[in-house]
Amino acid sequence: EVDEDRRTLRRHGNGYGGYLAGRAAERARRVREYEEWRNELARYTALADTHIDRFSAIPRKAPAAFSGAGAFRARSRAHGAMSRVRAARERVARLTAHPVPAPPEPLRFRADLAGGGAPVDLVDVRVEGRLRLDALHLDAGERLLVTGPNGAGKSTLLKVLAGELAPDGGFVDAPARVGLLRQETAPPTDPRTVAEAFGADRDPDRADALLALGLFAARDLGTPVRHLSVGQRRKLELARLVTSPADLLLLDEPTNHLAPGLVEEIEAALAAYRGTLVVVSHDRRLREDFRGRVLALAPEAALTS
């Protein structure tokens, strides 16, 4: 596995299962190290604050009536408090200067099915030369895998469901909040930076949300989209999708151009998704593991099984 940050290679034994086990162990290690750093920072910060309060209550000079021993005891307590405050502050400074990054948040597709959600209905939908579909009904929360050869109208169907393409005839009813992951990524001529394309250039919260996913590093935010690889442009589209709730999720070849580890994360996120899902995929493994209905499209015809 190529470590993008360290520019190194990591080897995992025991085949693909060993690779998945290694990734899980690495994530557990990162979570543990981050929690240990947070706890230590909180402990030393509280320690410094507590000793500051105690030190402020100790007189800086003993009263003249004090005996030498009493003055010595007061001064010793003050010196002890000062040293503990100094040590705690130094530790806080070191921890703050060398933070342990938080592990990426697990990907999560969100839906708000208040009132049971909205169904999907298509009746006698036609896009000349590209798609003909007599009828399709999906209950809220239902899952559909669309298959068929190239040119059968799979991507066209998703664009119709997303409201990006008006059919030449027929009736379409879909939820208002739709998320579409296109097969085509952003054009390589896009002059915007990653931050601008994601809307994070004017909103720090958007930047934090993007970085928390682990799909991009802070140094990537200023990179022009046209300089990104196909896989990176794909991750930018994915980031938009997981940070915006959608009651109908449309995924066109979601595993294309992505590393196996990220594909695993997407599949786990889809398993937990509560909204209506429509997937177009040639991925053999995804199709074998899919649990839901299948719509097989053919040019100028549609068969449902």
PDB file of C-alpha atoms in Angstrom:
ATOM      1  CA  GLU A   1       0.000   0.000   0.000  1.00  0.00           C
ATOM      2  CA  VAL A   2       1.306   3.467  -0.925  1.00  0.00           C
ATOM      3  CA  ASP A   3       1.319   5.872   2.022  1.00  0.00           C
ATOM      4  CA  GLU A   4       0.440   9.176   0.362  1.00  0.00           C
ATOM      5  CA  ASP A   5       1.655  11.335   3.263  1.00  0.00           C
ATOM      6  CA  ARG A   6       4.967   9.613   3.974  1.00  0.00           C
ATOM      7  CA  ARG A   7       5.664   8.611   0.344  1.00  0.00           C
ATOM      8  CA  THR A   8       6.453   5.081   1.480  1.00  0.00           C
ATOM      9  CA  LEU A   9       5.239   1.554   0.835  1.00  0.00           C
ATOM     10  CA  ARG A  10       3.673  -0.719   3.425  1.00  0.00           C
ATOM     11  CA  ARG A  11       3.361  -4.446   2.932  1.00  0.00           C
ATOM     12  CA  HIS A  12       0.568  -6.573   4.356  1.00  0.00           C
ATOM     13  CA  GLY A  13       0.636 -10.358   4.573  1.00  0.00           C
ATOM     14  CA  ASN A  14      -2.206 -12.902   4.262  1.00  0.00           C
ATOM     15  CA  GLY A  15      -3.691 -11.534   1.051  1.00  0.00           C
ATOM     16  CA  TYR A  16      -6.505  -9.007   0.861  1.00  0.00           C
ATOM     17  CA  GLY A  17      -7.861 -10.121   4.232  1.00  0.00           C
ATOM     18  CA  GLY A  18      -4.501  -9.276   5.771  1.00  0.00           C
ATOM     19  CA  TYR A  19      -4.583  -5.886   4.099  1.00  0.00           C
ATOM     20  CA  LEU A  20      -8.008  -5.135   5.614  1.00  0.00           C
ATOM     21  CA  ALA A  21      -6.868  -6.342   9.027  1.00  0.00           C
ATOM     22  CA  GLY A  22      -3.768  -4.144   8.760  1.00  0.00           C
ATOM     23  CA  ARG A  23      -5.859  -1.089   7.872  1.00  0.00           C
ATOM     24  CA  ALA A  24      -8.179  -1.728  10.816  1.00  0.00           C
ATOM     25  CA  ALA A  25      -5.210  -2.067  13.184  1.00  0.00           C
ATOM     26  CA  GLU A  26      -3.651   1.136  11.815  1.00  0.00           C
ATOM     27  CA  ARG A  27      -6.876   3.071  12.366  1.00  0.00           C
ATOM     28  CA  ALA A  28      -7.191   1.696  15.915  1.00  0.00           C
ATOM     29  CA  ARG A  29      -3.600   2.798  16.595  1.00  0.00           C
ATOM     30  CA  ARG A  30      -4.281   6.317  15.278  1.00  0.00           C
ATOM     31  CA  VAL A  31      -7.445   6.617  17.362  1.00  0.00           C
ATOM     32  CA  ARG A  32      -5.562   5.478  20.471  1.00  0.00           C
ATOM     33  CA  GLU A  33      -2.647   7.874  19.914  1.00  0.00           C
ATOM     34  CA  TYR A  34      -4.990  10.800  19.262  1.00  0.00           C
ATOM     35  CA  GLU A  35      -7.023  10.099  22.409  1.00  0.00           C
ATOM     36  CA  GLU A  36      -3.837   9.777  24.484  1.00  0.00           C
ATOM     37  CA  TRP A  37      -2.591  13.134  23.139  1.00  0.00           C
ATOM     38  CA  ARG A  38      -5.909  14.832  23.859  1.00  0.00           C
ATOM     39  CA  ASN A  39      -6.102  13.419  27.386  1.00  0.00           C
ATOM     40  CA  GLU A  40      -2.511  14.407  28.164  1.00  0.00           C
ATOM     41  CA  LEU A  41      -3.027  17.928  26.831  1.00  0.00           C
ATOM     42  CA  ALA A  42      -6.196  18.346  28.898  1.00  0.00           C
ATOM     43  CA  ARG A  43      -4.492  16.985  32.026  1.00  0.00           C
ATOM     44  CA  TYR A  44      -1.468  19.296  31.830  1.00  0.00           C
ATOM     45  CA  THR A  45      -3.609  22.293  30.906  1.00  0.00           C
ATOM     46  CA  ALA A  46      -5.787  21.692  33.963  1.00  0.00           C
ATOM     47  CA  LEU A  47      -2.681  21.112  36.077  1.00  0.00           C
ATOM     48  CA  ALA A  48      -1.178  24.447  35.038  1.00  0.00           C
ATOM     49  CA  ASP A  49      -4.426  26.295  35.691  1.00  0.00           C
ATOM     50  CA  THR A  50      -4.880  24.677  39.100  1.00  0.00           C
ATOM     51  CA  HIS A  51      -1.367  25.551  40.242  1.00  0.00           C
ATOM     52  CA  ILE A  52      -1.740  29.129  39.022  1.00  0.00           C
ATOM     53  CA  ASP A  53      -4.781  29.477  41.278  1.00  0.00           C
ATOM     54  CA  ARG A  54      -2.927  27.947  44.211  1.00  0.00           C
ATOM     55  CA  PHE A  55       0.160  30.059  43.599  1.00  0.00           C
ATOM     56  CA  SER A  56      -1.862  33.280  43.568  1.00  0.00           C
ATOM     57  CA  ALA A  57      -3.105  32.475  47.076  1.00  0.00           C
ATOM     58  CA  ILE A  58       0.443  32.160  48.483  1.00  0.00           C
ATOM     59  CA  PRO A  59       2.011  35.458  49.725  1.00  0.00           C
ATOM     60  CA  ARG A  60       5.019  36.468  47.666  1.00  0.00           C
ATOM     61  CA  LYS A  61       6.783  37.695  50.839  1.00  0.00           C
ATOM     62  CA  ALA A  62       6.367  36.473  54.402  1.00  0.00           C
ATOM     63  CA  PRO A  63       5.119  39.032  56.956  1.00  0.00           C
ATOM     64  CA  ALA A  64       7.830  40.623  59.081  1.00  0.00           C
ATOM     65  CA  ALA A  65       6.483  38.972  62.230  1.00  0.00           C
ATOM     66  CA  PHE A  66       7.121  35.525  60.750  1.00  0.00           C
ATOM     67  CA  SER A  67      10.035  33.588  62.134  1.00  0.00           C
ATOM     68  CA  GLY A  68      12.726  32.508  59.787  1.00  0.00           C
ATOM     69  CA  ALA A  69      11.330  28.993  59.643  1.00  0.00           C
ATOM     70  CA  GLY A  70       7.878  30.251  58.773  1.00  0.00           C
ATOM     71  CA  ALA A  71       9.235  32.458  56.003  1.00  0.00           C
ATOM     72  CA  PHE A  72      11.222  29.558  54.687  1.00  0.00           C
ATOM     73  CA  ARG A  73       8.134  27.326  54.601  1.00  0.00           C
ATOM     74  CA  ALA A  74       6.068  29.945  52.752  1.00  0.00           C
ATOM     75  CA  ARG A  75       8.847  30.513  50.244  1.00  0.00           C
ATOM     76  CA  SER A  76       9.237  26.749  49.682  1.00  0.00           C
ATOM     77  CA  ARG A  77       5.561  26.335  48.942  1.00  0.00           C
ATOM     78  CA  ALA A  78       5.741  29.237  46.479  1.00  0.00           C
ATOM     79  CA  HIS A  79       8.814  27.839  44.767  1.00  0.00           C
ATOM     80  CA  GLY A  80       7.204  24.396  44.513  1.00  0.00           C
ATOM     81  CA  ALA A  81       4.053  25.833  42.929  1.00  0.00           C
ATOM     82  CA  MET A  82       6.119  27.882  40.480  1.00  0.00           C
ATOM     83  CA  SER A  83       8.107  24.863  39.358  1.00  0.00           C
ATOM     84  CA  ARG A  84       4.965  22.790  38.819  1.00  0.00           C
ATOM     85  CA  VAL A  85       3.334  25.608  36.839  1.00  0.00           C
ATOM     86  CA  ARG A  86       6.483  25.974  34.740  1.00  0.00           C
ATOM     87  CA  ALA A  87       6.700  22.232  34.069  1.00  0.00           C
ATOM     88  CA  ALA A  88       3.009  22.012  33.147  1.00  0.00           C
ATOM     89  CA  ARG A  89       3.271  25.004  30.818  1.00  0.00           C
ATOM     90  CA  GLU A  90       6.320  23.539  29.094  1.00  0.00           C
ATOM     91  CA  ARG A  91       4.528  20.243  28.590  1.00  0.00           C
ATOM     92  CA  VAL A  92       1.451  22.006  27.186  1.00  0.00           C
ATOM     93  CA  ALA A  93       3.715  23.958  24.801  1.00  0.00           C
ATOM     94  CA  ARG A  94       5.390  20.751  23.567  1.00  0.00           C
ATOM     95  CA  LEU A  95       2.071  18.952  23.091  1.00  0.00           C
ATOM     96  CA  THR A  96       0.601  21.935  21.263  1.00  0.00           C
ATOM     97  CA  ALA A  97       3.668  22.298  19.025  1.00  0.00           C
ATOM     98  CA  HIS A  98       3.530  18.617  18.041  1.00  0.00           C
ATOM     99  CA  PRO A  99      -0.159  17.713  17.817  1.00  0.00           C
ATOM    100  CA  VAL A 100      -1.297  14.205  16.949  1.00  0.00           C
ATOM    101  CA  PRO A 101      -3.698  14.523  14.004  1.00  0.00           C
ATOM    102  CA  ALA A 102      -7.190  13.179  14.500  1.00  0.00           C
ATOM    103  CA  PRO A 103      -7.947  10.042  12.484  1.00  0.00           C
ATOM    104  CA  PRO A 104     -10.277  10.617   9.521  1.00  0.00           C
ATOM    105  CA  GLU A 105     -13.955  10.434  10.298  1.00  0.00           C
ATOM    106  CA  PRO A 106     -15.697   7.384   8.796  1.00  0.00           C
ATOM    107  CA  LEU A 107     -17.600   8.239   5.632  1.00  0.00           C
ATOM    108  CA  ARG A 108     -21.319   8.565   6.233  1.00  0.00           C
ATOM    109  CA  PHE A 109     -24.128   9.209   3.767  1.00  0.00           C
ATOM    110  CA  ARG A 110     -26.959  11.037   5.503  1.00  0.00           C
ATOM    111  CA  ALA A 111     -30.706  11.053   4.868  1.00  0.00           C
ATOM    112  CA  ASP A 112     -33.610  12.629   6.728  1.00  0.00           C
ATOM    113  CA  LEU A 113     -36.610  10.378   6.266  1.00  0.00           C
ATOM    114  CA  ALA A 114     -39.005  12.441   8.361  1.00  0.00           C
ATOM    115  CA  GLY A 115     -42.555  11.253   7.781  1.00  0.00           C
ATOM    116  CA  GLY A 116     -41.369   8.009   6.201  1.00  0.00           C
ATOM    117  CA  GLY A 117     -39.578   9.599   3.237  1.00  0.00           C
ATOM    118  CA  ALA A 118     -40.710  10.048  -0.351  1.00  0.00           C
ATOM    119  CA  PRO A 119     -40.979   7.281  -2.964  1.00  0.00           C
ATOM    120  CA  VAL A 120     -39.605   7.366  -6.501  1.00  0.00           C
ATOM    121  CA  ASP A 121     -41.925   6.953  -9.490  1.00  0.00           C
ATOM    122  CA  LEU A 122     -41.198   6.948 -13.219  1.00  0.00           C
ATOM    123  CA  VAL A 123     -43.884   6.223 -15.806  1.00  0.00           C
ATOM    124  CA  ASP A 124     -43.337   5.892 -19.568  1.00  0.00           C
ATOM    125  CA  VAL A 125     -40.077   7.851 -19.468  1.00  0.00           C
ATOM    126  CA  ARG A 126     -38.362   8.375 -22.816  1.00  0.00           C
ATOM    127  CA  VAL A 127     -35.136  10.081 -23.806  1.00  0.00           C
ATOM    128  CA  GLU A 128     -34.870   9.725 -27.554  1.00  0.00           C
ATOM    129  CA  GLY A 129     -32.105   7.348 -28.602  1.00  0.00           C
ATOM    130  CA  ARG A 130     -30.896   6.884 -25.027  1.00  0.00           C
ATOM    131  CA  LEU A 131     -33.555   5.535 -22.662  1.00  0.00           C
ATOM    132  CA  ARG A 132     -37.027   4.022 -22.643  1.00  0.00           C
ATOM    133  CA  LEU A 133     -38.524   2.937 -19.330  1.00  0.00           C
ATOM    134  CA  ASP A 134     -42.157   1.925 -18.977  1.00  0.00           C
ATOM    135  CA  ALA A 135     -42.416   2.086 -15.184  1.00  0.00           C
ATOM    136  CA  LEU A 136     -40.276   2.165 -12.055  1.00  0.00           C
ATOM    137  CA  HIS A 137     -41.398   2.507  -8.446  1.00  0.00           C
ATOM    138  CA  LEU A 138     -39.108   2.601  -5.412  1.00  0.00           C
ATOM    139  CA  ASP A 139     -40.345   2.846  -1.857  1.00  0.00           C
ATOM    140  CA  ALA A 140     -38.470   5.160   0.509  1.00  0.00           C
ATOM    141  CA  GLY A 141     -35.307   3.399   1.669  1.00  0.00           C
ATOM    142  CA  GLU A 142     -35.368   0.831  -1.141  1.00  0.00           C
ATOM    143  CA  ARG A 143     -32.200  -0.177  -3.030  1.00  0.00           C
ATOM    144  CA  LEU A 144     -31.803  -0.654  -6.756  1.00  0.00           C
ATOM    145  CA  LEU A 145     -28.846  -1.876  -8.827  1.00  0.00           C
ATOM    146  CA  VAL A 146     -28.977  -0.832 -12.487  1.00  0.00           C
ATOM    147  CA  THR A 147     -27.100  -3.036 -14.947  1.00  0.00           C
ATOM    148  CA  GLY A 148     -26.765  -3.265 -18.700  1.00  0.00           C
ATOM    149  CA  PRO A 149     -24.272  -2.801 -21.525  1.00  0.00           C
ATOM    150  CA  ASN A 150     -22.737   0.528 -22.458  1.00  0.00           C
ATOM    151  CA  GLY A 151     -25.279   2.691 -24.221  1.00  0.00           C
ATOM    152  CA  ALA A 152     -28.272   1.136 -22.464  1.00  0.00           C
ATOM    153  CA  GLY A 153     -29.110   4.422 -20.710  1.00  0.00           C
ATOM    154  CA  LYS A 154     -27.892   3.764 -17.169  1.00  0.00           C
ATOM    155  CA  SER A 155     -26.223   7.155 -16.672  1.00  0.00           C
ATOM    156  CA  THR A 156     -29.123   8.813 -18.486  1.00  0.00           C
ATOM    157  CA  LEU A 157     -31.545   7.280 -15.979  1.00  0.00           C
ATOM    158  CA  LEU A 158     -29.569   8.708 -13.059  1.00  0.00           C
ATOM    159  CA  LYS A 159     -29.524  12.165 -14.629  1.00  0.00           C
ATOM    160  CA  VAL A 160     -33.291  11.998 -15.138  1.00  0.00           C
ATOM    161  CA  LEU A 161     -33.786  10.991 -11.488  1.00  0.00           C
ATOM    162  CA  ALA A 162     -31.474  13.812 -10.368  1.00  0.00           C
ATOM    163  CA  GLY A 163     -33.449  16.376 -12.378  1.00  0.00           C
ATOM    164  CA  GLU A 164     -30.422  17.241 -14.516  1.00  0.00           C
ATOM    165  CA  LEU A 165     -32.006  15.915 -17.700  1.00  0.00           C
ATOM    166  CA  ALA A 166     -35.630  16.475 -18.689  1.00  0.00           C
ATOM    167  CA  PRO A 167     -37.070  13.444 -20.500  1.00  0.00           C
ATOM    168  CA  ASP A 168     -38.726  13.829 -23.886  1.00  0.00           C
ATOM    169  CA  GLY A 169     -41.834  12.236 -22.447  1.00  0.00           C
ATOM    170  CA  GLY A 170     -43.235  10.586 -19.350  1.00  0.00           C
ATOM    171  CA  PHE A 171     -43.675  11.288 -15.639  1.00  0.00           C
ATOM    172  CA  VAL A 172     -40.920  11.569 -12.997  1.00  0.00           C
ATOM    173  CA  ASP A 173     -41.440  12.012  -9.253  1.00  0.00           C
ATOM    174  CA  ALA A 174     -38.413  11.947  -6.940  1.00  0.00           C
ATOM    175  CA  PRO A 175     -37.446  13.403  -3.534  1.00  0.00           C
ATOM    176  CA  ALA A 176     -36.297  17.016  -3.432  1.00  0.00           C
ATOM    177  CA  ARG A 177     -32.919  16.228  -1.865  1.00  0.00           C
ATOM    178  CA  VAL A 178     -30.935  14.152  -4.342  1.00  0.00           C
ATOM    179  CA  GLY A 179     -27.216  13.362  -4.307  1.00  0.00           C
ATOM    180  CA  LEU A 180     -25.527  12.318  -7.550  1.00  0.00           C
ATOM    181  CA  LEU A 181     -22.043  10.891  -7.919  1.00  0.00           C
ATOM    182  CA  ARG A 182     -21.318  11.224 -11.619  1.00  0.00           C
ATOM    183  CA  GLN A 183     -19.236   8.817 -13.625  1.00  0.00           C
ATOM    184  CA  GLU A 184     -17.526  11.803 -15.230  1.00  0.00           C
ATOM    185  CA  THR A 185     -15.383  13.852 -12.864  1.00  0.00           C
ATOM    186  CA  ALA A 186     -14.887  17.624 -12.886  1.00  0.00           C
ATOM    187  CA  PRO A 187     -13.267  18.827 -16.127  1.00  0.00           C
ATOM    188  CA  PRO A 188      -9.451  19.029 -15.991  1.00  0.00           C
ATOM    189  CA  THR A 189      -9.698  22.659 -17.145  1.00  0.00           C
ATOM    190  CA  ASP A 190     -11.429  23.805 -13.927  1.00  0.00           C
ATOM    191  CA  PRO A 191      -9.362  26.843 -12.751  1.00  0.00           C
ATOM    192  CA  ARG A 192     -10.694  26.776  -9.178  1.00  0.00           C
ATOM    193  CA  THR A 193      -8.705  25.429  -6.255  1.00  0.00           C
ATOM    194  CA  VAL A 194      -9.892  22.453  -4.221  1.00  0.00           C
ATOM    195  CA  ALA A 195     -11.052  24.838  -1.485  1.00  0.00           C
ATOM    196  CA  GLU A 196     -12.975  27.007  -3.950  1.00  0.00           C
ATOM    197  CA  ALA A 197     -14.596  24.030  -5.665  1.00  0.00           C
ATOM    198  CA  PHE A 198     -15.739  22.689  -2.289  1.00  0.00           C
ATOM    199  CA  GLY A 199     -16.882  26.084  -1.026  1.00  0.00           C
ATOM    200  CA  ALA A 200     -14.284  26.108   1.731  1.00  0.00           C
ATOM    201  CA  ASP A 201     -12.451  29.270   0.658  1.00  0.00           C
ATOM    202  CA  ARG A 202     -14.972  31.532   2.444  1.00  0.00           C
ATOM    203  CA  ASP A 203     -16.215  29.156   5.148  1.00  0.00           C
ATOM    204  CA  PRO A 204     -13.685  27.713   7.646  1.00  0.00           C
ATOM    205  CA  ASP A 205     -16.278  25.169   8.787  1.00  0.00           C
ATOM    206  CA  ARG A 206     -16.443  23.761   5.266  1.00  0.00           C
ATOM    207  CA  ALA A 207     -12.654  23.487   5.202  1.00  0.00           C
ATOM    208  CA  ASP A 208     -12.663  21.651   8.522  1.00  0.00           C
ATOM    209  CA  ALA A 209     -15.396  19.310   7.292  1.00  0.00           C
ATOM    210  CA  LEU A 210     -13.387  18.472   4.171  1.00  0.00           C
ATOM    211  CA  LEU A 211     -10.139  17.847   6.054  1.00  0.00           C
ATOM    212  CA  ALA A 212     -11.912  15.716   8.675  1.00  0.00           C
ATOM    213  CA  LEU A 213     -12.827  13.180   5.974  1.00  0.00           C
ATOM    214  CA  GLY A 214      -9.174  12.397   5.304  1.00  0.00           C
ATOM    215  CA  LEU A 215      -9.714  12.584   1.537  1.00  0.00           C
ATOM    216  CA  PHE A 216      -7.480  15.668   1.233  1.00  0.00           C
ATOM    217  CA  ALA A 217      -4.685  17.162   3.329  1.00  0.00           C
ATOM    218  CA  ALA A 218      -4.442  20.847   4.253  1.00  0.00           C
ATOM    219  CA  ARG A 219      -1.707  21.342   1.656  1.00  0.00           C
ATOM    220  CA  ASP A 220      -4.144  20.210  -1.069  1.00  0.00           C
ATOM    221  CA  LEU A 221      -6.700  22.969  -0.481  1.00  0.00           C
ATOM    222  CA  GLY A 222      -4.808  25.450  -2.674  1.00  0.00           C
ATOM    223  CA  THR A 223      -4.227  22.972  -5.524  1.00  0.00           C
ATOM    224  CA  PRO A 224      -6.085  23.807  -8.756  1.00  0.00           C
ATOM    225  CA  VAL A 225      -8.659  21.181  -9.675  1.00  0.00           C
ATOM    226  CA  ARG A 226      -7.098  20.900 -13.133  1.00  0.00           C
ATOM    227  CA  HIS A 227      -3.901  19.588 -11.501  1.00  0.00           C
ATOM    228  CA  LEU A 228      -5.707  16.773  -9.656  1.00  0.00           C
ATOM    229  CA  SER A 229      -5.624  13.203 -10.850  1.00  0.00           C
ATOM    230  CA  VAL A 230      -8.844  11.518 -11.955  1.00  0.00           C
ATOM    231  CA  GLY A 231      -9.007   9.728  -8.608  1.00  0.00           C
ATOM    232  CA  GLN A 232      -8.542  12.985  -6.667  1.00  0.00           C
ATOM    233  CA  ARG A 233     -11.292  14.695  -8.662  1.00  0.00           C
ATOM    234  CA  ARG A 234     -13.462  11.688  -7.885  1.00  0.00           C
ATOM    235  CA  LYS A 235     -12.718  12.134  -4.161  1.00  0.00           C
ATOM    236  CA  LEU A 236     -13.736  15.785  -4.407  1.00  0.00           C
ATOM    237  CA  GLU A 237     -17.134  14.742  -5.780  1.00  0.00           C
ATOM    238  CA  LEU A 238     -17.418  12.134  -3.018  1.00  0.00           C
ATOM    239  CA  ALA A 239     -16.615  14.761  -0.366  1.00  0.00           C
ATOM    240  CA  ARG A 240     -19.458  16.956  -1.603  1.00  0.00           C
ATOM    241  CA  LEU A 241     -21.818  14.006  -1.418  1.00  0.00           C
ATOM    242  CA  VAL A 242     -21.057  12.870   2.140  1.00  0.00           C
ATOM    243  CA  THR A 243     -21.275  16.412   3.548  1.00  0.00           C
ATOM    244  CA  SER A 244     -24.743  17.112   2.106  1.00  0.00           C
ATOM    245  CA  PRO A 245     -27.810  15.085   3.231  1.00  0.00           C
ATOM    246  CA  ALA A 246     -29.701  13.336   0.425  1.00  0.00           C
ATOM    247  CA  ASP A 247     -32.882  11.274   0.619  1.00  0.00           C
ATOM    248  CA  LEU A 248     -32.171   9.760  -2.805  1.00  0.00           C
ATOM    249  CA  LEU A 249     -28.579   8.740  -3.490  1.00  0.00           C
ATOM    250  CA  LEU A 250     -27.532   8.099  -7.100  1.00  0.00           C
ATOM    251  CA  LEU A 251     -24.106   6.536  -7.649  1.00  0.00           C
ATOM    252  CA  ASP A 252     -22.696   6.075 -11.148  1.00  0.00           C
ATOM    253  CA  GLU A 253     -19.768   3.600 -11.049  1.00  0.00           C
ATOM    254  CA  PRO A 254     -18.856   4.610  -7.457  1.00  0.00           C
ATOM    255  CA  THR A 255     -15.766   2.363  -7.247  1.00  0.00           C
ATOM    256  CA  ASN A 256     -14.011   3.676 -10.364  1.00  0.00           C
ATOM    257  CA  HIS A 257     -10.566   5.332  -9.913  1.00  0.00           C
ATOM    258  CA  LEU A 258     -10.522   4.807  -6.127  1.00  0.00           C
ATOM    259  CA  ALA A 259      -8.111   2.868  -3.928  1.00  0.00           C
ATOM    260  CA  PRO A 260      -9.388  -0.421  -2.434  1.00  0.00           C
ATOM    261  CA  GLY A 261      -9.339   0.970   1.095  1.00  0.00           C
ATOM    262  CA  LEU A 262     -11.597   3.875   0.133  1.00  0.00           C
ATOM    263  CA  VAL A 263     -13.919   1.510  -1.730  1.00  0.00           C
ATOM    264  CA  GLU A 264     -14.267  -0.486   1.501  1.00  0.00           C
ATOM    265  CA  GLU A 265     -15.208   2.705   3.359  1.00  0.00           C
ATOM    266  CA  ILE A 266     -17.824   3.598   0.741  1.00  0.00           C
ATOM    267  CA  GLU A 267     -19.386   0.145   0.924  1.00  0.00           C
ATOM    268  CA  ALA A 268     -19.561   0.369   4.728  1.00  0.00           C
ATOM    269  CA  ALA A 269     -21.154   3.826   4.480  1.00  0.00           C
ATOM    270  CA  LEU A 270     -23.735   2.567   1.974  1.00  0.00           C
ATOM    271  CA  ALA A 271     -24.637  -0.344   4.251  1.00  0.00           C
ATOM    272  CA  ALA A 272     -25.595   2.164   6.948  1.00  0.00           C
ATOM    273  CA  TYR A 273     -27.394   4.600   4.612  1.00  0.00           C
ATOM    274  CA  ARG A 274     -31.135   4.851   5.360  1.00  0.00           C
ATOM    275  CA  GLY A 275     -32.282   6.663   2.234  1.00  0.00           C
ATOM    276  CA  THR A 276     -33.220   5.379  -1.218  1.00  0.00           C
ATOM    277  CA  LEU A 277     -30.217   4.132  -3.181  1.00  0.00           C
ATOM    278  CA  VAL A 278     -29.746   3.644  -6.919  1.00  0.00           C
ATOM    279  CA  VAL A 279     -26.373   2.298  -8.063  1.00  0.00           C
ATOM    280  CA  VAL A 280     -24.951   1.809 -11.548  1.00  0.00           C
ATOM    281  CA  SER A 281     -21.915  -0.434 -11.515  1.00  0.00           C
ATOM    282  CA  HIS A 282     -19.879  -2.928 -13.533  1.00  0.00           C
ATOM    283  CA  ASP A 283     -17.896  -3.813 -10.387  1.00  0.00           C
ATOM    284  CA  ARG A 284     -18.259  -7.577 -10.040  1.00  0.00           C
ATOM    285  CA  ARG A 285     -17.746  -7.662  -6.288  1.00  0.00           C
ATOM    286  CA  LEU A 286     -20.157  -4.805  -5.619  1.00  0.00           C
ATOM    287  CA  ARG A 287     -22.799  -6.478  -7.775  1.00  0.00           C
ATOM    288  CA  GLU A 288     -22.346  -9.857  -6.093  1.00  0.00           C
ATOM    289  CA  ASP A 289     -22.692  -8.338  -2.618  1.00  0.00           C
ATOM    290  CA  PHE A 290     -25.587  -6.007  -3.483  1.00  0.00           C
ATOM    291  CA  ARG A 291     -28.779  -6.571  -1.507  1.00  0.00           C
ATOM    292  CA  GLY A 292     -31.782  -5.130  -3.284  1.00  0.00           C
ATOM    293  CA  ARG A 293     -33.657  -5.113  -6.568  1.00  0.00           C
ATOM    294  CA  VAL A 294     -31.969  -5.244  -9.956  1.00  0.00           C
ATOM    295  CA  LEU A 295     -33.017  -3.310 -13.043  1.00  0.00           C
ATOM    296  CA  ALA A 296     -31.414  -4.633 -16.235  1.00  0.00           C
ATOM    297  CA  LEU A 297     -31.465  -2.086 -19.043  1.00  0.00           C
ATOM    298  CA  ALA A 298     -30.977  -2.773 -22.707  1.00  0.00           C
ATOM    299  CA  PRO A 299     -30.953  -0.276 -25.572  1.00  0.00           C
ATOM    300  CA  GLU A 300     -34.513   0.896 -26.231  1.00  0.00           C
ATOM    301  CA  ALA A 301     -35.892  -1.538 -23.636  1.00  0.00           C
ATOM    302  CA  ALA A 302     -35.910  -2.184 -19.911  1.00  0.00           C
ATOM    303  CA  LEU A 303     -36.254  -5.453 -18.040  1.00  0.00           C
ATOM    304  CA  THR A 304     -36.838  -5.636 -14.288  1.00  0.00           C
ATOM    305  CA  SER A 305     -35.941  -8.676 -12.214  1.00  0.00           C
TER     306      SER A 305
END
